[in-house]
Amino acid sequence: MMDKKKRIVIALGGNALGNTLPEQMAAVKITAKAIVDLIEEGCEVVVAHGNGPQVGMINNAMAALSRENPNQPNTPLSVCVAMSQAYIGYDLQNALREELLNRGIKDIPVATMVTQIRVDEADPAFQNPSKPIGHFMTKEQALHAEEAYGYVMKEDAGRGYRRVVASPKPAEIIEIGAIRSLVNDGQLVIACGGGGIPVTLQGNHLKGASAVIDKDFASCLLAKELDADFLIILTAVEKVAINFGKPEEKWLDELNTAQAKQYISEGHFAPGSMLPKVEAAVEFAESKPGRTALITLLEKAKDGILGKTGTRIHQ
Ligand code: ADP
Ligand code: MG
C-alpha cells in the first residue's frame, strides 16, 4: 500500500478497447483488471478514454441509415461521440463492477458520466480538419459524402479517401461539478469519453460541434480540474522513446518538462499518436508542483504507479 491515497486520472487508448463489439467486450475485462489493481493499491481512480474506431463505426452506421431512409437526416458528429460514450461506458462500467465484486470490493459504485466539453468556436483546428475517422472510400464515394453530408474528405497515403474532422482543444468540462461530487464521494467514474462531446457556447445553449477532441488533452484537463496527483496515459507501448524505431532508439524512464519540450521540438514524437500524449503530460506536470504524468502499457499500470516501469514526466 502507498502512504497516502493518490488521485489518478487514467486515459485509456485504443488497445484498451479494441476495434469491434466482441473485441471491446474482451478488452474491457483486461482493462478492468488493470484499473482495479490500482484501486487495490489504495488509489482513487477516475477513468477517461478515447473513441477513434468506435466513433468512426457509429458515424458509418448512421450514414448508412440515412442512405436507406431519406426521412432520417444525417447524424451530427457530436451525437456520434455521445453514442460512443454510452457504448464504451456501458462495457467498461459493466466490466469494472464485475471485477470489483470478484475481488470482494462492494462499496465502490461505478457510473459513466455523459460529458460535454466546451471548445472555442475560433479554435484554428476548425479551419484545418486533421483527424481521420471511419472507413476508406473511393474517390466517387468521397465526392458524394462531400456533397450529401458536407464532410471534408482527404486522401490518406495512397490508400483511399477518409473523412477528416476537426480536433479542437478542450476548454471547459461542462459536467465537472457532477463528476467531482461523485469522485469526492469515493465513486468510480468514467468521464470525458472519446475526448468529450464537443460543444460551443451560444448563450445558455450548448451547440454540438462537428469535431472529435483528443482524449489525451481532455484527460489532462480532467486531471487538472480534479486536482489529481497522477495522469496515467495507458497505451500500446511500455515507455516513450526518442529516436523511435531508429537504431539509436532510447526508451525513457523519467524526464522533466524542459527535456520533454526539447524532445518535442526535435520531432521525436509522432503527431496524432505519441505527440499529444507527451504534450498532455507536460501540460499536466507544469500545471502544479507535485503533479506527475506517466505513460505506459495498459498491463503495466500497477508496476508504473509503483515506479517500476513506464515513462514519468514531472516538473
Ligand atoms: P492510443 O490509442 O493509446 O492513443 P496511439 O496509437 O495513438 O495509441 O499512440 C501510441 C503509439 O505511438 C505507440 O504504439 C507507438 O507506435 C507510437 N509512437 C510514436 N512515436 C513514439 C515514441 N517516440 N515513443 C513511443 N511510441 C511512439
Ligand atoms: Mg491516440
Coordinates of C-alpha atoms and ligand atoms in Angstrom, one line a residue:
M1 CA 0.0 0.0 0.0
M2 CA 1.1 3.5 -0.6
D3 CA 1.4 6.1 2.2
K4 CA -1.2 8.5 1.0
K5 CA -4.3 8.0 -1.1
K6 CA -3.3 9.2 -4.6
R7 CA -5.9 10.5 -7.0
I8 CA -5.3 9.2 -10.5
V9 CA -6.9 10.1 -13.8
I10 CA -6.4 7.2 -16.3
A11 CA -6.6 7.8 -20.0
L12 CA -7.4 4.6 -21.9
G13 CA -6.1 4.3 -25.5
G14 CA -7.3 2.2 -28.4
N15 CA -5.7 -1.1 -27.2
A16 CA -7.7 -0.9 -24.0
L17 CA -11.0 -1.1 -26.0
G18 CA -10.4 -3.0 -29.3
N19 CA -11.9 -2.3 -32.7
T20 CA -15.1 -4.4 -32.8
L21 CA -18.0 -5.2 -30.5
P22 CA -16.6 -8.6 -29.5
E23 CA -13.1 -7.2 -29.2
Q24 CA -14.3 -4.5 -26.9
M25 CA -16.2 -6.9 -24.7
A26 CA -13.0 -9.0 -24.3
A27 CA -10.6 -6.0 -24.0
V28 CA -12.5 -4.3 -21.2
K29 CA -12.1 -7.3 -18.9
I30 CA -8.3 -6.9 -19.1
T31 CA -8.7 -3.1 -18.7
A32 CA -10.9 -3.6 -15.7
K33 CA -8.3 -5.8 -14.0
A34 CA -5.6 -3.1 -14.6
I35 CA -7.8 -0.4 -13.1
V36 CA -9.0 -2.4 -10.1
D37 CA -5.3 -3.3 -9.4
L38 CA -4.7 0.4 -8.8
I39 CA -7.8 0.7 -6.6
E40 CA -6.4 -2.2 -4.5
E41 CA -3.1 -0.3 -4.3
G42 CA -5.1 2.4 -2.5
C43 CA -5.5 4.8 -5.3
E44 CA -8.6 6.9 -6.1
V45 CA -9.2 6.3 -9.8
V46 CA -11.1 8.3 -12.5
V47 CA -11.3 6.8 -16.0
A48 CA -11.3 8.6 -19.3
H49 CA -10.9 7.0 -22.7
G50 CA -10.6 7.5 -26.5
N51 CA -13.1 6.5 -29.2
G52 CA -11.3 6.6 -32.6
P53 CA -12.6 3.3 -34.1
Q54 CA -15.9 3.4 -32.2
V55 CA -16.9 6.9 -33.3
G56 CA -16.0 6.0 -36.9
M57 CA -18.1 2.9 -36.7
I58 CA -21.1 4.7 -35.3
N59 CA -20.7 7.5 -37.9
N60 CA -20.7 5.0 -40.7
A61 CA -23.7 3.1 -39.3
M62 CA -25.7 6.3 -39.0
A63 CA -24.7 7.4 -42.5
A64 CA -25.9 4.0 -43.8
L65 CA -29.3 4.6 -42.1
S66 CA -29.8 8.0 -43.8
R67 CA -28.9 6.4 -47.2
E68 CA -31.5 3.8 -46.6
N69 CA -34.2 6.1 -45.3
P70 CA -34.4 9.6 -46.7
N71 CA -36.5 10.6 -43.7
Q72 CA -33.5 10.1 -41.4
P73 CA -31.2 13.1 -41.7
N74 CA -27.5 12.5 -41.2
T75 CA -26.4 12.3 -37.5
P76 CA -24.2 15.1 -36.3
L77 CA -20.7 14.0 -35.2
S78 CA -21.3 15.4 -31.7
V79 CA -24.2 12.9 -31.4
C80 CA -22.0 10.1 -32.6
V81 CA -19.5 11.0 -29.9
A82 CA -22.3 10.9 -27.3
M83 CA -23.3 7.4 -28.6
S84 CA -19.7 6.2 -28.3
Q85 CA -19.6 7.4 -24.7
A86 CA -22.6 5.3 -23.8
Y87 CA -21.5 2.3 -25.8
I88 CA -18.0 2.2 -24.3
G89 CA -19.1 3.4 -20.9
Y90 CA -21.6 0.5 -20.7
D91 CA -19.0 -2.1 -21.5
L92 CA -16.5 -0.5 -19.1
Q93 CA -18.8 0.1 -16.2
N94 CA -20.1 -3.4 -16.5
A95 CA -16.6 -5.0 -16.5
L96 CA -15.4 -2.7 -13.6
R97 CA -18.4 -3.6 -11.5
E98 CA -17.8 -7.3 -12.0
E99 CA -14.1 -7.1 -11.4
L100 CA -14.6 -5.1 -8.1
L101 CA -17.2 -7.7 -6.9
N102 CA -14.9 -10.6 -7.9
R103 CA -12.3 -9.1 -5.5
G104 CA -14.7 -8.5 -2.7
I105 CA -14.9 -4.8 -3.1
K106 CA -18.6 -4.0 -2.7
D107 CA -18.6 -0.3 -1.7
I108 CA -17.5 1.4 -4.9
P109 CA -20.4 2.3 -7.2
V110 CA -19.4 2.6 -10.9
A111 CA -21.0 5.1 -13.3
T112 CA -20.4 6.7 -16.7
M113 CA -21.0 10.5 -17.0
V114 CA -22.2 11.7 -20.4
T115 CA -19.7 14.6 -20.7
Q116 CA -19.8 17.7 -22.8
I117 CA -16.7 19.7 -23.3
R118 CA -16.7 23.3 -24.5
V119 CA -14.4 24.2 -27.3
D120 CA -13.6 27.6 -28.7
E121 CA -15.5 28.3 -31.9
A122 CA -12.5 30.3 -33.1
D123 CA -10.1 27.3 -32.5
P124 CA -7.9 27.2 -35.6
A125 CA -8.4 23.4 -35.6
F126 CA -11.9 24.0 -37.2
Q127 CA -10.2 25.5 -40.2
N128 CA -7.9 22.6 -40.6
P129 CA -9.7 19.2 -40.0
S130 CA -6.9 16.7 -39.4
K131 CA -8.3 13.7 -37.5
P132 CA -9.3 10.8 -39.8
I133 CA -12.3 8.8 -38.7
G134 CA -14.3 5.9 -40.3
H135 CA -13.6 3.7 -43.2
F136 CA -11.7 4.3 -46.5
M137 CA -13.7 5.4 -49.6
T138 CA -13.2 5.6 -53.3
K139 CA -13.0 9.0 -55.0
E140 CA -16.6 8.7 -56.1
Q141 CA -17.9 7.8 -52.7
A142 CA -15.8 10.6 -51.2
L143 CA -17.2 13.2 -53.6
H144 CA -20.7 12.0 -52.7
A145 CA -20.0 12.3 -49.0
E146 CA -18.8 15.8 -49.5
E147 CA -21.9 16.8 -51.4
A148 CA -24.5 14.9 -49.5
Y149 CA -23.2 15.4 -45.9
G150 CA -20.7 18.3 -46.2
Y151 CA -17.9 16.1 -45.0
V152 CA -14.3 17.1 -45.5
M153 CA -12.6 14.2 -47.3
K154 CA -8.8 13.7 -47.6
E155 CA -6.7 11.2 -49.5
D156 CA -4.8 9.1 -47.0
A157 CA -1.3 7.9 -48.1
G158 CA -2.5 6.3 -51.4
R159 CA -4.9 4.0 -49.5
G160 CA -8.1 5.9 -50.4
Y161 CA -10.2 8.7 -49.0
R162 CA -11.3 9.2 -45.5
R163 CA -13.4 11.7 -43.6
V164 CA -11.3 14.1 -41.6
V165 CA -12.7 16.1 -38.7
A166 CA -11.5 19.0 -36.6
S167 CA -9.8 18.3 -33.3
P168 CA -10.0 21.4 -31.2
K169 CA -8.5 21.8 -27.7
P170 CA -10.8 21.2 -24.8
A171 CA -11.6 24.4 -22.9
E172 CA -14.1 23.5 -20.2
I173 CA -15.8 20.3 -18.9
I174 CA -19.4 21.2 -18.6
E175 CA -20.3 18.4 -16.1
I176 CA -17.2 18.8 -13.9
G177 CA -19.3 19.7 -10.8
A178 CA -21.2 16.4 -11.0
I179 CA -18.0 14.4 -11.8
R180 CA -16.2 16.0 -8.8
S181 CA -19.1 15.2 -6.4
L182 CA -19.1 11.6 -7.4
V183 CA -15.3 11.3 -7.2
N184 CA -15.1 13.0 -3.9
D185 CA -17.8 10.6 -2.6
G186 CA -15.4 7.7 -3.5
Q187 CA -17.3 6.5 -6.6
L188 CA -15.6 5.2 -9.7
V189 CA -16.5 7.5 -12.6
I190 CA -15.9 7.1 -16.3
A191 CA -15.9 10.6 -17.8
C192 CA -14.8 12.6 -20.9
G193 CA -15.2 9.5 -23.1
G194 CA -13.9 10.0 -26.6
G195 CA -12.4 13.3 -25.6
G196 CA -15.9 14.6 -24.5
I197 CA -18.8 15.7 -26.7
P198 CA -17.6 18.9 -28.3
V199 CA -19.9 21.9 -27.8
T200 CA -19.8 25.6 -28.3
L201 CA -21.5 28.2 -26.1
Q202 CA -24.4 30.1 -27.5
G203 CA -25.8 32.0 -24.6
N204 CA -27.4 29.3 -22.4
H205 CA -27.4 26.8 -25.3
L206 CA -24.6 24.4 -25.9
K207 CA -24.4 23.6 -29.6
G208 CA -22.8 20.3 -30.7
A209 CA -19.7 20.9 -32.8
S210 CA -18.5 18.8 -35.7
A211 CA -15.3 17.6 -34.1
V212 CA -13.5 14.9 -32.1
I213 CA -11.4 16.2 -29.2
D214 CA -8.2 14.4 -28.5
K215 CA -8.7 12.2 -25.4
D216 CA -5.1 12.9 -24.2
F217 CA -5.9 16.6 -23.8
A218 CA -9.4 16.0 -22.4
S219 CA -7.9 13.7 -19.8
C220 CA -5.3 16.3 -18.9
L221 CA -8.0 18.9 -18.3
L222 CA -10.0 16.4 -16.2
A223 CA -6.9 15.6 -14.1
K224 CA -6.2 19.3 -13.5
E225 CA -9.8 20.1 -12.6
L226 CA -10.0 17.2 -10.2
D227 CA -6.6 18.2 -8.7
A228 CA -5.2 14.7 -9.4
D229 CA -1.7 13.6 -8.4
F230 CA -1.2 11.5 -11.4
L231 CA -2.3 11.5 -15.1
I232 CA -1.7 8.0 -16.4
I233 CA -1.9 7.5 -20.1
L234 CA -2.2 3.8 -20.9
T235 CA -1.3 2.9 -24.4
A236 CA 0.3 0.3 -26.6
V237 CA 3.9 0.9 -25.6
E238 CA 5.6 0.5 -22.2
K239 CA 7.7 3.6 -22.5
V240 CA 8.2 6.7 -24.6
A241 CA 11.3 6.7 -26.8
I242 CA 13.5 9.2 -28.5
N243 CA 14.7 8.2 -32.0
F244 CA 11.7 5.9 -32.0
G245 CA 12.1 3.0 -34.5
K246 CA 15.6 4.0 -35.3
P247 CA 18.9 2.2 -34.5
E248 CA 19.7 4.9 -31.8
E249 CA 16.2 4.3 -30.2
K250 CA 16.3 5.1 -26.5
W251 CA 13.5 4.3 -24.0
L252 CA 13.0 6.9 -21.4
D253 CA 12.3 6.2 -17.7
E254 CA 12.0 9.8 -16.5
L255 CA 12.1 13.3 -17.9
N256 CA 11.4 16.8 -16.7
T257 CA 9.1 19.1 -18.7
A258 CA 12.0 21.1 -20.1
Q259 CA 13.6 17.9 -21.5
A260 CA 10.2 16.8 -22.8
K261 CA 9.7 20.1 -24.6
Q262 CA 13.2 19.9 -26.1
Y263 CA 12.4 16.4 -27.5
I264 CA 9.0 17.6 -28.8
S265 CA 10.8 20.4 -30.7
E266 CA 13.3 17.9 -32.1
G267 CA 10.3 15.9 -33.5
H268 CA 10.8 12.7 -31.6
F269 CA 7.1 12.1 -31.1
A270 CA 4.7 11.3 -34.0
P271 CA 1.8 13.7 -34.4
G272 CA -1.6 12.0 -33.8
S273 CA -0.1 9.2 -31.6
M274 CA 2.7 9.9 -29.1
L275 CA 2.9 13.7 -29.5
P276 CA -0.5 14.6 -27.9
K277 CA 0.4 12.2 -25.0
V278 CA 3.7 13.9 -24.3
E279 CA 2.1 17.4 -24.8
A280 CA -0.7 16.5 -22.4
A281 CA 1.8 15.0 -19.9
V282 CA 3.9 18.2 -20.0
E283 CA 0.8 20.4 -19.6
F284 CA -0.4 18.4 -16.5
A285 CA 3.1 18.3 -14.9
E286 CA 3.6 22.0 -15.4
S287 CA 0.2 22.9 -14.0
K288 CA 1.2 22.5 -10.3
P289 CA 4.2 21.2 -8.4
G290 CA 3.9 17.6 -7.4
R291 CA 1.8 16.6 -10.4
T292 CA 3.3 13.7 -12.3
A293 CA 2.3 12.1 -15.7
L294 CA 3.0 8.5 -16.5
I295 CA 2.9 7.0 -20.0
T296 CA 2.9 3.2 -20.0
L297 CA 1.4 -0.1 -21.2
L298 CA -2.1 -0.9 -20.0
E299 CA -1.0 -4.2 -18.4
K300 CA 1.8 -2.3 -16.6
A301 CA -0.3 0.3 -14.9
K302 CA 0.3 -1.1 -11.4
D303 CA 4.1 -1.5 -11.9
G304 CA 4.1 2.0 -13.3
I305 CA 2.4 3.6 -10.3
L306 CA 4.9 1.6 -8.1
G307 CA 7.7 3.3 -10.0
K308 CA 8.9 0.1 -11.7
T309 CA 8.3 1.0 -15.3
G310 CA 6.8 3.5 -17.8
T311 CA 7.9 7.0 -18.6
R312 CA 7.4 9.6 -15.9
I313 CA 7.2 13.2 -16.7
H314 CA 7.5 15.8 -13.9
Q315 CA 8.4 19.4 -13.4
Ligands
ADP1 P1 -3.7 5.3 -28.2 O1 -4.8 4.6 -28.9 O2 -3.3 4.7 -26.9 O3 -3.9 6.8 -28.1 P2 -1.7 5.7 -30.3 O4 -1.6 4.6 -31.4 O5 -2.4 6.9 -30.7 O6 -2.4 5.0 -29.1 O7 -0.3 6.1 -29.8 C1 0.6 5.1 -29.3 C2 1.7 4.8 -30.4 O8 2.6 5.8 -30.6 C3 2.6 3.6 -30.0 O9 2.0 2.4 -30.2 C4 3.8 3.9 -30.9 O10 3.7 3.1 -32.1 C5 3.6 5.3 -31.4 N1 4.8 6.2 -31.1 C6 5.1 7.2 -31.9 N2 6.2 7.9 -31.5 C7 6.6 7.2 -30.4 C8 7.7 7.4 -29.5 N3 8.6 8.4 -29.6 N4 7.8 6.6 -28.4 C9 6.9 5.6 -28.2 N5 5.9 5.3 -29.1 C10 5.7 6.2 -30.1
MG2 MG -4.2 8.1 -29.9

